[in-house]
Every structure is written in structure tokens, then in C-alpha cells.
CSV table of C-alpha atoms in Angstrom, one decimal:
chain,number,residue,atom,x,y,z
A,1,MET,CA,-6.4,-23.1,-9.3
A,2,GLU,CA,-8.5,-24.1,-12.1
A,3,VAL,CA,-7.5,-21.1,-14.4
A,4,SER,CA,-12.0,-21.2,-15.5
A,5,ARG,CA,-12.6,-19.8,-12.1
A,6,GLY,CA,-10.2,-16.8,-12.1
A,7,ILE,CA,-8.8,-15.9,-9.2
A,8,ARG,CA,-10.0,-16.7,-5.3
A,9,LEU,CA,-11.6,-13.6,-3.3
A,10,VAL,CA,-9.7,-15.0,-0.9
A,11,GLU,CA,-6.1,-14.1,-2.2
A,12,LEU,CA,-8.0,-10.0,-3.0
A,13,LEU,CA,-8.4,-10.0,0.2
A,14,SER,CA,-5.3,-10.8,2.3
A,15,ALA,CA,-3.8,-8.6,0.5
A,16,LEU,CA,-5.7,-5.9,2.5
A,17,SER,CA,-5.9,-8.1,5.6
A,18,LEU,CA,-2.3,-6.9,5.4
A,19,THR,CA,-2.7,-3.4,3.9
A,20,THR,CA,-4.6,-3.4,7.6
A,21,ASP,CA,-2.4,-4.7,10.1
A,22,LEU,CA,0.1,-2.0,8.7
A,23,GLY,CA,-2.3,0.9,9.0
A,24,ALA,CA,-3.5,-0.5,12.4
A,25,GLY,CA,-0.1,-0.6,14.0
A,26,MET,CA,-0.5,-4.3,14.0
A,27,PRO,CA,2.0,-7.0,13.8
A,28,PHE,CA,2.6,-8.0,10.1
A,29,GLU,CA,-0.1,-10.7,9.5
A,30,LYS,CA,-2.2,-10.1,12.9
A,31,GLY,CA,-5.7,-10.2,10.5
A,32,LEU,CA,-4.3,-13.3,9.3
A,33,ARG,CA,-3.5,-14.6,11.9
A,34,THR,CA,-7.1,-13.9,13.5
A,35,CYS,CA,-9.0,-14.9,10.3
A,36,VAL,CA,-7.2,-18.5,11.1
A,37,ALA,CA,-8.0,-18.1,14.7
A,38,ALA,CA,-11.5,-17.5,14.4
A,39,SER,CA,-12.3,-19.7,12.0
A,40,ALA,CA,-10.6,-22.2,14.2
A,41,PHE,CA,-13.6,-21.1,17.3
A,42,ALA,CA,-16.5,-20.8,14.9
A,43,SER,CA,-15.4,-24.2,13.1
A,44,ALA,CA,-15.0,-25.8,16.8
A,45,ALA,CA,-18.5,-24.0,18.0
A,46,GLY,CA,-20.3,-25.5,15.3
A,47,LEU,CA,-21.5,-22.6,13.4
A,48,PRO,CA,-23.7,-23.1,10.2
A,49,LEU,CA,-21.2,-22.3,7.3
A,50,ASP,CA,-23.5,-19.0,6.1
A,51,GLU,CA,-22.3,-17.5,9.8
A,52,GLN,CA,-18.6,-19.6,9.9
A,53,ARG,CA,-18.0,-17.1,6.1
A,54,ALA,CA,-18.9,-14.8,7.8
A,55,VAL,CA,-16.7,-15.0,10.9
A,56,PHE,CA,-14.0,-15.8,8.0
A,57,GLN,CA,-14.1,-13.0,6.1
A,58,THR,CA,-15.0,-10.5,8.6
A,59,ALA,CA,-12.3,-11.8,10.6
A,60,LEU,CA,-9.8,-10.7,8.0
A,61,LEU,CA,-11.5,-7.6,7.3
A,62,ARG,CA,-11.9,-6.2,11.0
A,63,SER,CA,-9.4,-3.4,10.7
A,64,ILE,CA,-10.9,-2.5,7.3
A,65,GLY,CA,-11.9,1.2,8.3
A,66,CYS,CA,-8.7,2.1,9.7
A,67,THR,CA,-7.5,4.4,7.8
A,68,ALA,CA,-11.0,6.3,7.3
A,69,HIS,CA,-9.7,9.1,10.3
A,70,ALA,CA,-5.7,8.1,10.2
A,71,PRO,CA,-5.1,12.6,9.7
A,72,GLU,CA,-7.4,13.2,12.0
A,73,ASN,CA,-6.1,10.5,14.7
A,74,ALA,CA,-2.6,11.8,13.9
A,75,ALA,CA,-3.2,15.3,14.4
A,76,VAL,CA,-3.6,14.7,17.4
A,77,PHE,CA,-2.3,12.2,19.0
A,78,GLY,CA,0.9,12.1,17.4
A,79,ASP,CA,1.1,8.6,15.8
A,80,ASP,CA,-1.9,7.8,14.8
A,81,MET,CA,-0.4,4.0,14.5
A,82,ARG,CA,0.2,3.0,17.6
A,83,PHE,CA,-3.0,5.5,18.9
A,84,GLN,CA,-4.9,2.2,16.8
A,85,ARG,CA,-2.4,-0.7,18.1
A,86,ALA,CA,-3.4,1.5,22.2
A,87,PHE,CA,-7.4,1.0,21.5
A,88,LYS,CA,-6.9,-3.1,20.4
A,89,GLU,CA,-4.9,-4.1,23.3
A,90,LEU,CA,-5.7,-1.6,25.9
A,91,ASP,CA,-8.9,-2.4,27.1
A,92,PRO,CA,-9.8,0.7,29.1
A,93,ALA,CA,-12.2,-1.2,31.5
A,94,ASP,CA,-9.0,-2.0,33.0
A,95,TRP,CA,-8.7,1.1,34.0
A,96,ALA,CA,-5.3,1.0,36.3
A,97,THR,CA,-3.6,-0.4,32.8
A,98,PHE,CA,-5.1,1.8,30.1
A,99,SER,CA,-4.2,5.1,31.9
A,100,ALA,CA,-0.6,3.8,32.9
A,101,ARG,CA,0.2,2.5,29.9
A,102,PHE,CA,-1.5,5.3,27.0
A,103,GLY,CA,0.3,7.5,25.2
A,104,GLU,CA,4.3,5.3,26.3
A,105,TRP,CA,5.0,6.3,22.5
A,106,ASP,CA,5.0,9.5,23.5
A,107,PRO,CA,6.5,9.9,26.8
A,108,ALA,CA,6.2,13.7,27.1
A,109,ARG,CA,2.7,14.6,26.5
A,110,GLN,CA,1.9,11.0,28.1
A,111,GLN,CA,-0.6,12.7,30.6
A,112,GLU,CA,-1.6,15.3,28.3
A,113,LEU,CA,-2.5,12.3,25.3
A,114,LEU,CA,-4.2,10.3,28.3
A,115,ASN,CA,-6.2,13.3,29.3
A,116,LEU,CA,-7.5,13.8,25.5
A,117,VAL,CA,-8.8,11.1,24.9
A,118,VAL,CA,-11.0,10.8,27.1
A,119,LYS,CA,-11.7,14.1,26.6
A,120,GLU,CA,-12.5,12.9,22.9
A,121,THR,CA,-13.9,10.0,23.2
A,122,PRO,CA,-17.2,10.6,23.5
A,123,THR,CA,-17.6,12.8,20.8
A,124,THR,CA,-15.0,12.8,17.9
A,125,GLY,CA,-14.3,9.5,18.8
A,126,VAL,CA,-17.5,8.3,18.1
A,127,HIS,CA,-17.0,10.0,14.9
A,128,ALA,CA,-13.8,8.2,14.0
A,129,ALA,CA,-16.0,5.3,14.8
A,130,ARG,CA,-18.5,5.9,12.8
A,131,SER,CA,-16.2,6.7,9.9
A,132,GLY,CA,-14.6,3.4,10.3
A,133,CYS,CA,-17.9,2.0,10.2
A,134,GLU,CA,-19.2,3.5,7.1
A,135,VAL,CA,-15.7,3.0,4.8
A,136,SER,CA,-16.5,-0.3,6.4
A,137,ARG,CA,-19.8,-1.1,4.7
A,138,ALA,CA,-18.8,0.6,1.2
A,139,LEU,CA,-15.3,-1.0,0.5
A,140,GLY,CA,-16.2,-4.6,2.0
A,141,THR,CA,-19.9,-4.2,-0.3
A,142,ARG,CA,-16.9,-3.4,-3.0
A,143,LEU,CA,-14.5,-6.7,-2.9
A,144,GLY,CA,-18.5,-9.3,-2.2
A,145,ILE,CA,-17.9,-10.1,0.7
A,146,GLU,CA,-20.9,-11.6,2.5
A,147,PRO,CA,-23.5,-8.8,3.4
A,148,ALA,CA,-23.7,-10.4,7.3
A,149,ALA,CA,-19.3,-10.1,7.4
A,150,VAL,CA,-20.3,-6.7,6.5
A,151,ARG,CA,-22.6,-6.2,8.8
A,152,ALA,CA,-20.8,-7.4,11.4
A,153,LEU,CA,-17.9,-4.8,10.2
A,154,ASP,CA,-20.1,-2.4,11.9
A,155,ASP,CA,-20.2,-3.4,14.9
A,156,VAL,CA,-15.7,-4.1,15.2
A,157,TYR,CA,-15.7,-0.7,18.1
A,158,GLU,CA,-18.3,-1.8,19.9
A,159,ARG,CA,-18.4,-4.7,23.3
A,160,TRP,CA,-20.2,-6.4,25.3
A,161,ASP,CA,-20.6,-4.3,28.5
A,162,GLY,CA,-22.0,-1.5,25.7
A,163,ARG,CA,-18.9,0.9,26.8
A,164,GLY,CA,-18.0,0.5,22.8
A,165,ILE,CA,-19.3,3.2,19.5
A,166,PRO,CA,-20.3,4.5,17.8
A,167,ASP,CA,-23.2,3.1,19.2
A,168,GLY,CA,-22.8,1.8,22.8
A,169,ARG,CA,-24.7,-1.5,21.8
A,170,ALA,CA,-24.8,-3.9,24.4
A,171,GLY,CA,-25.3,-7.6,24.8
A,172,ASP,CA,-26.9,-9.4,22.2
A,173,GLU,CA,-27.6,-5.6,20.7
A,174,VAL,CA,-24.2,-6.5,19.7
A,175,ASN,CA,-24.3,-8.0,16.5
A,176,TRP,CA,-23.3,-12.1,17.4
A,177,ILE,CA,-20.9,-12.7,14.1
A,178,ALA,CA,-19.1,-9.3,15.7
A,179,ARG,CA,-18.4,-10.6,18.7
A,180,VAL,CA,-17.3,-14.6,18.1
A,181,VAL,CA,-14.1,-12.6,16.2
A,182,HIS,CA,-14.0,-10.3,19.0
A,183,VAL,CA,-13.3,-13.4,21.1
A,184,ALA,CA,-10.8,-14.8,18.8
A,185,GLU,CA,-8.8,-11.1,18.0
A,186,GLN,CA,-8.1,-10.9,22.2
A,187,ALA,CA,-7.0,-14.4,21.9
A,188,VAL,CA,-4.0,-13.9,19.0
A,189,LEU,CA,-2.9,-10.0,20.6
A,190,ALA,CA,-2.3,-12.2,23.9
A,191,HIS,CA,-1.4,-15.4,23.1
A,192,SER,CA,1.5,-13.5,20.6
A,193,ARG,CA,2.6,-12.5,24.2
A,194,GLY,CA,2.7,-15.1,26.2
A,195,GLY,CA,1.4,-17.9,24.4
A,196,GLU,CA,-1.9,-20.1,24.7
A,197,ALA,CA,-1.7,-19.4,28.9
A,198,ALA,CA,-2.0,-15.7,28.4
A,199,ALA,CA,-5.0,-16.0,26.3
A,200,ARG,CA,-6.7,-18.2,28.3
A,201,GLY,CA,-6.2,-15.3,30.8
A,202,GLU,CA,-6.9,-12.1,29.1
A,203,VAL,CA,-10.3,-14.0,27.0
A,204,ALA,CA,-11.3,-14.8,30.7
A,205,ARG,CA,-10.4,-11.6,32.6
A,206,ARG,CA,-12.5,-10.0,29.4
A,207,ALA,CA,-15.9,-11.6,29.8
A,208,GLY,CA,-18.8,-9.8,30.3
A,209,GLY,CA,-17.0,-5.7,30.1
A,210,HIS,CA,-15.3,-6.0,26.4
A,211,LEU,CA,-16.7,-10.0,25.2
A,212,ASP,CA,-19.4,-11.8,25.1
A,213,PRO,CA,-19.3,-14.0,29.6
A,214,GLU,CA,-21.3,-17.0,27.0
A,215,LEU,CA,-18.3,-16.7,24.0
A,216,CYS,CA,-15.3,-17.3,26.3
A,217,SER,CA,-17.0,-19.9,28.3
A,218,LEU,CA,-17.2,-21.7,25.1
A,219,PHE,CA,-13.2,-20.3,23.9
A,220,SER,CA,-12.1,-22.2,26.9
A,221,VAL,CA,-13.1,-25.6,26.3
A,222,HIS,CA,-12.2,-25.7,22.4
A,223,CYS,CA,-8.9,-22.5,23.4
A,224,GLU,CA,-6.8,-25.8,22.3
A,225,GLN,CA,-7.8,-26.1,19.5
A,226,VAL,CA,-8.2,-22.7,18.0
A,227,ILE,CA,-4.9,-21.4,19.8
A,228,GLY,CA,-3.3,-25.3,17.7
A,229,ALA,CA,-4.6,-23.9,14.5
A,230,LEU,CA,-1.9,-20.8,15.3
A,231,ALA,CA,1.1,-23.1,14.7
A,232,ALA,CA,0.9,-23.3,10.7
A,233,PRO,CA,3.8,-22.9,9.3
A,234,ASP,CA,2.1,-20.1,6.9
A,235,MET,CA,-0.5,-18.2,7.3
A,236,LEU,CA,-2.0,-17.4,4.3
A,237,ALA,CA,-1.7,-20.6,3.4
A,238,ALA,CA,-3.8,-21.7,6.5
A,239,VAL,CA,-5.9,-18.9,5.4
A,240,LEU,CA,-6.9,-20.5,1.8
A,241,ALA,CA,-7.7,-23.8,3.9
A,242,ALA,CA,-9.8,-22.3,6.2
A,243,GLU,CA,-12.1,-20.4,3.9
A,244,PRO,CA,-15.4,-21.9,4.5
A,245,PRO,CA,-17.2,-23.8,1.3
A,246,PRO,CA,-17.5,-23.0,-1.6
A,247,ALA,CA,-14.7,-21.1,-2.5
A,248,ALA,CA,-15.2,-17.6,-3.5
A,249,PHE,CA,-13.9,-16.7,-7.1
A,250,VAL,CA,-13.5,-13.5,-9.1
A,251,LYS,CA,-13.3,-12.9,-12.8
A,252,PRO,CA,-9.8,-11.2,-14.2
A,253,ARG,CA,-11.9,-8.6,-15.6
A,254,GLU,CA,-13.3,-8.0,-11.9
A,255,LEU,CA,-9.8,-7.1,-11.0
A,256,ASP,CA,-8.9,-3.6,-11.4
A,257,SER,CA,-12.6,-2.7,-9.4
A,258,LEU,CA,-11.2,-5.2,-6.2
A,259,CYS,CA,-8.0,-2.8,-7.4
A,260,THR,CA,-9.0,0.3,-7.0
A,261,ALA,CA,-11.5,-0.9,-3.4
A,262,LEU,CA,-7.2,-1.1,-2.0
A,263,ALA,CA,-5.9,2.4,-3.4
A,264,ILE,CA,-9.5,3.7,-2.0
A,265,PHE,CA,-8.8,2.5,1.8
A,266,THR,CA,-4.7,3.3,1.3
A,267,ASP,CA,-5.5,6.9,0.0
A,268,LEU,CA,-7.6,8.2,2.9
A,269,LYS,CA,-3.7,8.2,4.9
A,270,GLY,CA,-3.8,11.6,4.3
A,271,LEU,CA,-5.5,14.6,4.0
A,272,HIS,CA,-4.1,15.0,0.2
A,273,LEU,CA,-3.7,12.1,-1.4
A,274,VAL,CA,-7.5,11.2,-1.5
A,275,GLY,CA,-7.8,10.1,-5.2
A,276,HIS,CA,-3.9,9.9,-5.6
A,277,SER,CA,-3.6,5.9,-6.4
A,278,PRO,CA,-6.4,6.1,-9.3
A,279,HIS,CA,-5.2,9.3,-10.6
A,280,VAL,CA,-1.5,7.1,-11.2
A,281,ALA,CA,-3.4,4.5,-12.3
A,282,GLU,CA,-4.6,5.6,-15.6
A,283,LEU,CA,-2.4,8.5,-16.2
A,284,ALA,CA,-0.3,5.1,-16.0
A,285,ALA,CA,-2.1,3.0,-18.4
A,286,GLY,CA,-2.4,5.7,-21.3
A,287,ALA,CA,0.5,6.5,-21.4
A,288,ALA,CA,1.3,2.6,-21.7
A,289,ARG,CA,-0.8,2.6,-24.7
A,290,LEU,CA,0.3,5.8,-26.1
A,291,MET,CA,3.7,3.7,-26.3
A,292,GLY,CA,2.6,0.8,-27.9
A,293,MET,CA,1.7,-1.8,-24.9
A,294,ASP,CA,-1.1,-4.4,-25.9
A,295,GLU,CA,-3.8,-3.8,-23.8
A,296,PRO,CA,-3.0,-6.9,-21.4
A,297,ALA,CA,0.5,-5.0,-20.4
A,298,ALA,CA,-1.4,-1.8,-19.9
A,299,GLY,CA,-3.6,-3.6,-18.2
A,300,GLN,CA,-1.1,-4.9,-15.7
A,301,VAL,CA,-0.1,-0.7,-15.4
A,302,HIS,CA,-3.8,0.5,-14.5
A,303,ALA,CA,-3.7,-2.3,-12.2
A,304,ALA,CA,-0.1,-1.6,-10.2
A,305,GLY,CA,-0.4,1.7,-10.0
A,306,LEU,CA,-3.6,1.3,-8.6
A,307,LEU,CA,-1.5,-0.7,-6.2
A,308,HIS,CA,1.4,0.8,-6.4
A,309,ASP,CA,0.8,3.2,-2.2
A,310,LEU,CA,-0.2,-0.1,-0.3
A,311,GLY,CA,3.0,0.8,1.8
A,312,ARG,CA,2.0,3.7,2.2
A,313,THR,CA,-0.2,2.7,5.0
A,314,ALA,CA,2.7,1.7,7.4
A,315,ILE,CA,4.0,4.9,7.8
A,316,SER,CA,1.6,7.7,9.8
A,317,SER,CA,-1.0,10.2,8.7
A,318,GLU,CA,1.1,12.7,10.9
A,319,ILE,CA,4.4,12.2,8.2
A,320,TRP,CA,2.4,11.8,5.0
A,321,ASP,CA,0.7,15.8,6.6
A,322,ARG,CA,3.6,17.5,7.7
A,323,PRO,CA,3.9,21.1,6.1
A,324,GLY,CA,7.8,21.2,7.1
A,325,PRO,CA,10.0,19.5,6.0
A,326,LEU,CA,11.5,15.7,6.9
A,327,GLY,CA,14.2,14.8,8.8
A,328,PRO,CA,16.7,12.0,7.5
A,329,GLY,CA,14.6,9.6,10.0
A,330,ASP,CA,11.3,10.4,8.5
A,331,GLN,CA,12.9,10.5,5.2
A,332,GLU,CA,13.9,6.8,5.5
A,333,ARG,CA,10.5,5.7,6.8
A,334,VAL,CA,9.5,6.8,3.9
A,335,ARG,CA,11.9,5.0,1.5
A,336,LEU,CA,10.4,2.3,3.1
A,337,HIS,CA,6.5,2.9,2.0
A,338,SER,CA,7.5,0.9,-1.6
A,339,TYR,CA,9.4,-1.4,0.4
A,340,TRP,CA,6.1,-2.7,2.2
A,341,THR,CA,3.7,-2.3,-1.8
A,342,GLU,CA,6.1,-4.8,-2.3
A,343,ARG,CA,5.8,-7.3,0.9
A,344,ILE,CA,2.0,-6.9,0.8
A,345,LEU,CA,1.7,-8.3,-3.1
A,346,VAL,CA,4.6,-11.1,-3.1
A,347,ARG,CA,2.4,-12.5,-0.3
A,348,CYS,CA,-0.7,-13.3,-2.3
A,349,PRO,CA,-1.2,-15.0,-5.5
A,350,ALA,CA,-3.7,-13.1,-7.0
A,351,VAL,CA,-1.8,-10.5,-7.1
A,352,ALA,CA,1.8,-11.2,-6.3
A,353,GLN,CA,3.2,-11.0,-10.4
A,354,LEU,CA,2.4,-7.0,-10.3
A,355,ALA,CA,4.2,-6.5,-7.0
A,356,PRO,CA,7.9,-5.7,-9.2
A,357,LEU,CA,6.5,-3.4,-11.0
A,358,ALA,CA,4.2,-1.5,-8.2
A,359,ALA,CA,6.9,-2.0,-6.0
A,360,ALA,CA,9.4,0.5,-8.4
A,361,HIS,CA,7.3,3.4,-8.5
A,362,HIS,CA,10.4,5.7,-7.0
A,363,GLU,CA,12.9,4.4,-8.9
A,364,ARG,CA,15.1,6.7,-11.0
A,365,LEU,CA,17.0,5.4,-13.8
A,366,ASP,CA,20.3,6.9,-12.2
A,367,GLY,CA,19.4,4.5,-9.9
A,368,SER,CA,18.6,7.5,-7.4
A,369,GLY,CA,15.4,6.6,-6.6
A,370,TYR,CA,14.5,4.0,-4.0
A,371,HIS,CA,13.4,1.1,-2.8
A,372,ARG,CA,16.0,-0.7,-4.4
A,373,ASN,CA,17.6,1.9,-6.3
A,374,ALA,CA,17.6,0.2,-9.5
A,375,ARG,CA,19.3,1.5,-12.5
A,376,SER,CA,18.1,2.3,-16.0
A,377,GLN,CA,18.8,-1.6,-17.1
A,378,GLU,CA,17.1,-3.1,-14.4
A,379,LEU,CA,14.0,-1.2,-15.0
A,380,ASP,CA,11.7,-2.4,-17.9
A,381,PRO,CA,9.1,0.3,-20.4
A,382,ALA,CA,6.1,-0.9,-17.8
A,383,ARG,CA,8.3,0.6,-14.9
A,384,ARG,CA,9.9,3.7,-16.6
A,385,VAL,CA,5.9,4.9,-17.3
A,386,LEU,CA,5.0,4.4,-13.6
A,387,ALA,CA,6.9,6.5,-12.4
A,388,ALA,CA,6.6,8.7,-14.8
A,389,ALA,CA,3.4,9.3,-13.9
A,390,ASP,CA,3.9,9.2,-10.1
A,391,GLU,CA,5.8,12.1,-10.5
A,392,PHE,CA,3.2,13.7,-12.8
A,393,ALA,CA,0.1,13.1,-10.7
A,394,ALA,CA,2.0,14.2,-7.7
A,395,MET,CA,2.9,17.3,-8.7
A,396,THR,CA,-0.4,18.2,-10.2
A,397,GLU,CA,-2.2,17.1,-6.9
A,398,SER,CA,-2.2,19.4,-3.9
A,399,ARG,CA,0.7,18.4,-0.3
A,400,PRO,CA,0.5,19.6,2.9
A,401,TYR,CA,4.1,21.4,2.1
A,402,ARG,CA,2.7,22.8,-1.2
A,403,PRO,CA,-0.2,24.1,-3.8
A,404,ALA,CA,-0.9,21.8,-7.2
A,405,LEU,CA,1.2,22.6,-10.3
A,406,SER,CA,-0.8,23.1,-13.3
A,407,THR,CA,-0.6,20.4,-16.0
A,408,ALA,CA,2.4,22.3,-17.8
A,409,ALA,CA,4.9,23.6,-15.2
A,410,ALA,CA,4.2,19.8,-14.3
A,411,ALA,CA,4.8,18.8,-17.4
A,412,ARG,CA,8.6,21.0,-17.7
A,413,GLU,CA,9.0,19.6,-14.8
A,414,LEU,CA,9.2,15.6,-15.9
A,415,LEU,CA,11.0,17.1,-19.1
A,416,ALA,CA,14.1,18.1,-16.7
A,417,ASP,CA,13.8,15.3,-14.7
A,418,ALA,CA,13.8,12.9,-17.9
A,419,SER,CA,17.3,15.8,-19.6
A,420,ALA,CA,18.3,15.2,-15.8
A,421,GLY,CA,18.8,10.8,-17.0
A,422,LYS,CA,16.2,10.3,-14.2
A,423,LEU,CA,13.1,9.2,-15.9
A,424,ASP,CA,13.1,7.9,-19.2
A,425,PRO,CA,12.2,10.4,-21.9
A,426,GLY,CA,9.8,8.3,-24.4
A,427,ALA,CA,8.0,8.2,-20.8
A,428,ALA,CA,7.7,11.4,-19.7
A,429,ALA,CA,6.6,12.5,-22.8
A,430,ALA,CA,3.9,10.1,-22.9
A,431,VAL,CA,2.8,10.4,-19.6
A,432,ILE,CA,2.1,14.3,-21.0
A,433,GLU,CA,0.4,13.4,-24.0
A,434,ALA,CA,-1.8,11.1,-21.9
A,435,ALA,CA,-2.5,13.8,-19.3
A,436,GLY,CA,-3.8,16.0,-22.3
A,437,LEU,CA,-1.0,18.4,-23.3
A,438,PRO,CA,0.7,18.0,-26.5
A,439,ARG,CA,3.2,15.2,-27.3
A,440,PRO,CA,7.1,16.7,-26.8
A,441,ARG,CA,9.4,16.2,-28.5
A,442,ALA,CA,12.7,13.6,-26.7
A,443,ALA,CA,13.8,15.4,-23.6
A,444,TRP,CA,17.4,13.6,-23.9
A,445,PRO,CA,19.4,13.2,-20.7
A,446,CYS,CA,22.5,15.3,-19.5
A,447,GLY,CA,20.6,18.0,-22.6
A,448,LEU,CA,21.6,15.6,-25.4
A,449,THR,CA,20.5,16.3,-29.0
A,450,ASP,CA,18.5,13.7,-31.6
A,451,ARG,CA,21.3,13.4,-33.2
A,452,GLU,CA,23.8,13.1,-30.6
A,453,VAL,CA,21.8,10.4,-29.5
A,454,ASP,CA,21.5,8.9,-33.1
A,455,VAL,CA,26.2,8.7,-32.9
A,456,LEU,CA,24.8,7.2,-29.1
A,457,ARG,CA,23.5,4.3,-30.1
A,458,LEU,CA,25.9,3.4,-33.0
A,459,CYS,CA,28.9,4.2,-30.8
A,460,ALA,CA,27.6,2.1,-28.1
A,461,ARG,CA,26.4,-0.6,-31.2
A,462,GLY,CA,30.9,-0.7,-31.5
A,463,MET,CA,30.5,1.5,-34.6
A,464,THR,CA,33.2,3.4,-36.8
A,465,ASN,CA,33.4,6.8,-36.7
A,466,ARG,CA,33.4,6.0,-40.5
A,467,GLU,CA,30.6,3.5,-40.0
A,468,ILE,CA,28.5,5.6,-37.5
A,469,ALA,CA,28.9,8.6,-40.5
A,470,ALA,CA,27.5,6.3,-43.3
A,471,THR,CA,25.0,5.2,-41.7
A,472,LEU,CA,23.8,8.8,-40.6
A,473,VAL,CA,24.8,10.0,-43.9
A,474,VAL,CA,27.3,12.6,-42.5
A,475,SER,CA,30.9,13.5,-42.7
A,476,ASP,CA,33.7,11.2,-40.6
A,477,ARG,CA,33.9,15.0,-38.7
A,478,THR,CA,30.7,15.9,-37.6
A,479,VAL,CA,30.7,12.3,-36.2
A,480,GLN,CA,33.6,13.1,-34.1
A,481,HIS,CA,32.6,16.8,-33.6
A,482,HIS,CA,29.2,15.3,-31.7
A,483,LEU,CA,31.0,12.2,-29.9
A,484,ALA,CA,33.5,15.4,-28.7
A,485,SER,CA,30.1,17.4,-27.4
A,486,ILE,CA,28.6,13.5,-26.2
A,487,TYR,CA,31.7,13.1,-24.0
A,488,ASP,CA,31.8,16.4,-22.7
A,489,LYS,CA,27.7,16.0,-22.3
A,490,THR,CA,28.1,13.1,-20.3
A,491,GLY,CA,31.3,13.4,-18.2
A,492,ARG,CA,32.2,9.8,-20.4
A,493,ARG,CA,35.6,10.4,-22.1
A,494,THR,CA,35.7,6.1,-23.6
A,495,ARG,CA,33.7,4.7,-26.1
A,496,ALA,CA,33.7,1.9,-23.6
A,497,GLY,CA,32.4,4.3,-20.9
A,498,ALA,CA,29.3,6.1,-23.3
A,499,ALA,CA,28.2,2.7,-24.7
A,500,VAL,CA,28.1,2.0,-20.3
A,501,PHE,CA,26.2,6.0,-20.3
A,502,ALA,CA,23.6,4.1,-23.2
A,503,VAL,CA,22.4,1.0,-21.9
A,504,GLU,CA,22.0,3.5,-17.8
A,505,HIS,CA,20.0,5.2,-19.1
A,506,GLY,CA,17.6,3.3,-22.3
A,507,LEU,CA,19.7,4.9,-25.2
A,508,ALA,CA,20.7,1.5,-26.4
A,509,GLY,CA,18.5,0.7,-29.1
A,510,TRP,CA,19.1,1.6,-33.1
A,511,PRO,CA,18.3,5.2,-34.0
A,512,ALA,CA,14.0,5.5,-35.5
A,513,GLY,CA,15.4,7.0,-38.6
């Protein structure tokens, strides 16, 4: 890529596509596969380049509205992701199959869930679809995709037979680009279950119902070419190659605006999460500057703050909105959300460099965090400040299980975690100052005093008691007293053990004065 041309827009759209796969309960890279298949179909059908470009972008972002009603879907159907997957894979026109399989994620409630979906679709379902379309329009426009693709996203829930939602458009009233994508999506879903024969069969079965029959006939003619495109060994590379010319680029300075679109999409996953990612980003970037990071480094922290919670979409909204405690299984699912953040970002070149930072927001200096259980020596200043910013932001926002803390109360909690060796004291202090509070005195792990930290740092450097005393201009006896206190507070009994403690908690630098 030519550096002067900036960042390829499709790389960022691909990151969002991977996120929508998780949010809609679909297999990872389903959106990329649909994009590749739809692009091959549009090309084989001889569509003009502007329509091919709209098909390409619509297919990639087909589920961009999937978080718009996720909390409400979870409240009614238990698992918003399984609910959405059912509507993509099952055809209500095939009632025998639909009624037998809908709600199978909760066998004890399956009949109840079927009754609910029949009852709610004409009212709540229409509202949910309209919400998804509105979010799709807003985010699509913010992302700079083609106006024709934005219009097509309005019809992703419509059907050829008029039984879709929210507007029940039928036949040629359904957006042309959306109709092309509908065929490609069903072919991809069926292909994943049973290969080319299944794709042919499913598209033919839905012809005249869900799908435009003329497009289904055209798919039958070009099926081998369309399905053949799915044999590419790397779907992201195939998507990049499939983008109709000219490739769209954005300037690096526009990265934050595009990342904000991903943050908005992510934060819709929970009723109490809206605005959380931008909140973290602002706090973290402000704290980074206070810690002396230059503007490029602070900018990276800001972008990582916007993207840090992408992996939340992989967990049902029912968990994020649950007012009571989580069991061990659900706690483990929650711990995996930072893993999914990393997996999404690392797949997309435009944001891959942010993956290690964004995914480290729940790591702790003492190794008690997740998902890597990293310790202090693995956590650079950027990771430390993002972790502190995320914790502070979360505490000052309401959650289903507790009200928001005041900034002063959150500051006390943050400093307590720094004192306990979980968070970096300097990062915690900078976050508190970035939040508009007076910068607190550094809180050292295990209740160490400023002078004890000075002694520990010099001890870790291999200095003798006499050398430490000379450096700090105190007596040998005073150094001995401080070392005894350090051993008592840290639980270490040797200089080597104390040195390891210093490294683990980021205290191995030289004292300030």
C-alpha cells in the first residue's frame, strides 16, 4: 500500500464485519465470505462497477445493525445472538422446519419462544428491524460507504414475497442491491452446511419466497463461479482483491472517526454501555498526555480505547444486562471478550498494530487480569493507562448490578487497586487528573511509602545498604529499617525477592530525586 494514500477503507470495514459476525451469532468471517460470494455474483452477472461496489459494501456490512435491539431481544428470547442466527438460517415460509428449530437454544422454553416470536414480530419485531436499519444508515454514512449501499442496508430484512420487515416491501420494491446480497448470503450459509449442492438447493428453494426468482435463476447459471470464490485460502485477502476499482482510502487523521463508528456499534450491545468506549478513549488519551506520551502515542491510546470492547459483541446481551451475579461459565465467557477484541483487530492490517494494546485493558500488574494473565513486565505504559482508564470509566457509569460511583469514590477505588499492586500508580493518578480531579499522591503497591520505594528501587539495582544510604543521604540504620519494612509489606525475605517484586510492579526505575 502506498503510505501517501492512507489506509484502505475496506480494512476497517472488514474489522466491523468480523465484529458483526460475533454480534449476530454467525461463524467468524461469515461476512467476509458473503462479500466475496456477492462480489463474484455481481461480476458474473455483469453489473456495472458502481453497482458492484454497492453490492461489495452492503454484503460486508449486512449485519451492521445487529446490536441496535440486542438488549431487548435478549430480554425476551434469552440469547440475542442465537435469536438473530435463527432468523438468518431459518425460513418462516418453511413453517415445518422453522417451528421445529426456532428456540432450540433453550429446549425448556422452545414452544414459549416460538409463540413469542409469532406474537411479537408484527409489532416489536418491526420496531427492532426499523432500529437496525436506522443504525445501519447512521453508521454507514459515518463510515463513508456508497449512498447506494446505505440505501440497500435499509432492506436487509425485507423479502421478495413481502413477508419481510419493517415495511413489508415486495418484488421490485425491495432494493435491487439488497436482493443480490440476499441470494449470496443464503448461498454462503447453505454452502457452509453442505457445499455447492446445498447452496444450489437452498437458493432454488427460496426462489419466489425470500429471494428474487430471476436472481435465483441467474445464480444457478453462475453458481460454480460464485461458490468457487469461497475456496480462497485467506478470506480477508480475497475481500481486498474483490473490491471494485478504484480502491477507497482514508487519511490516517480520519481513523478516529471511523473507529468511533465501531465503538458506537459495540456499545449498543448493553443497555448500560452506550458511550463507554468513547469515555475510555478520552480518559486514556488525556492520561497518556499527562504521563508525557507524545501525540502519536496518545493517538494510538485513544484509538485503542475506542476499539477495546469490540469483543463484547461475542457475548449475549443477557449477560451484560444481568442484574445478579454470574456463574463460573458466564464469567469465563466474559473473560474471553478481550480475546475476541484481539482476534478481530489482528486480522485487519489497518488496525492490527492496536490489537495488543486494545486487548490488554483487563490485564493487571500482579497477573490477576485477563485474558493473557500478563504481569507488569509485559505491560508497557500505554497498556497500563488504558487499563486504569477502563476501570475508572466503568466505575463512574451505572451497571445493571450497581449504580454509578461518583468520580471521587471511583478515584479512591482506583488508588486502592494501585496500592494493592493491580494497577500502575502513575497511570491511576494520571487518569484521575484527566477526569478533572486533583492529581493524587502516588499510591504504591502493598502500602509502600515514597521513601521505601526509593530504597527498593536502589536495592533492585544491586546497591549495598551503604551505597543506598549515600545516594539518599540517610544513615545505614535508616536503610535497614526501610528494608525490614519493605520485606514485611511485600512478603519477600531476600534482596533478590524484593528485586523481582520491584520489576513485577514497575518500580525498578531510578528514584525521582
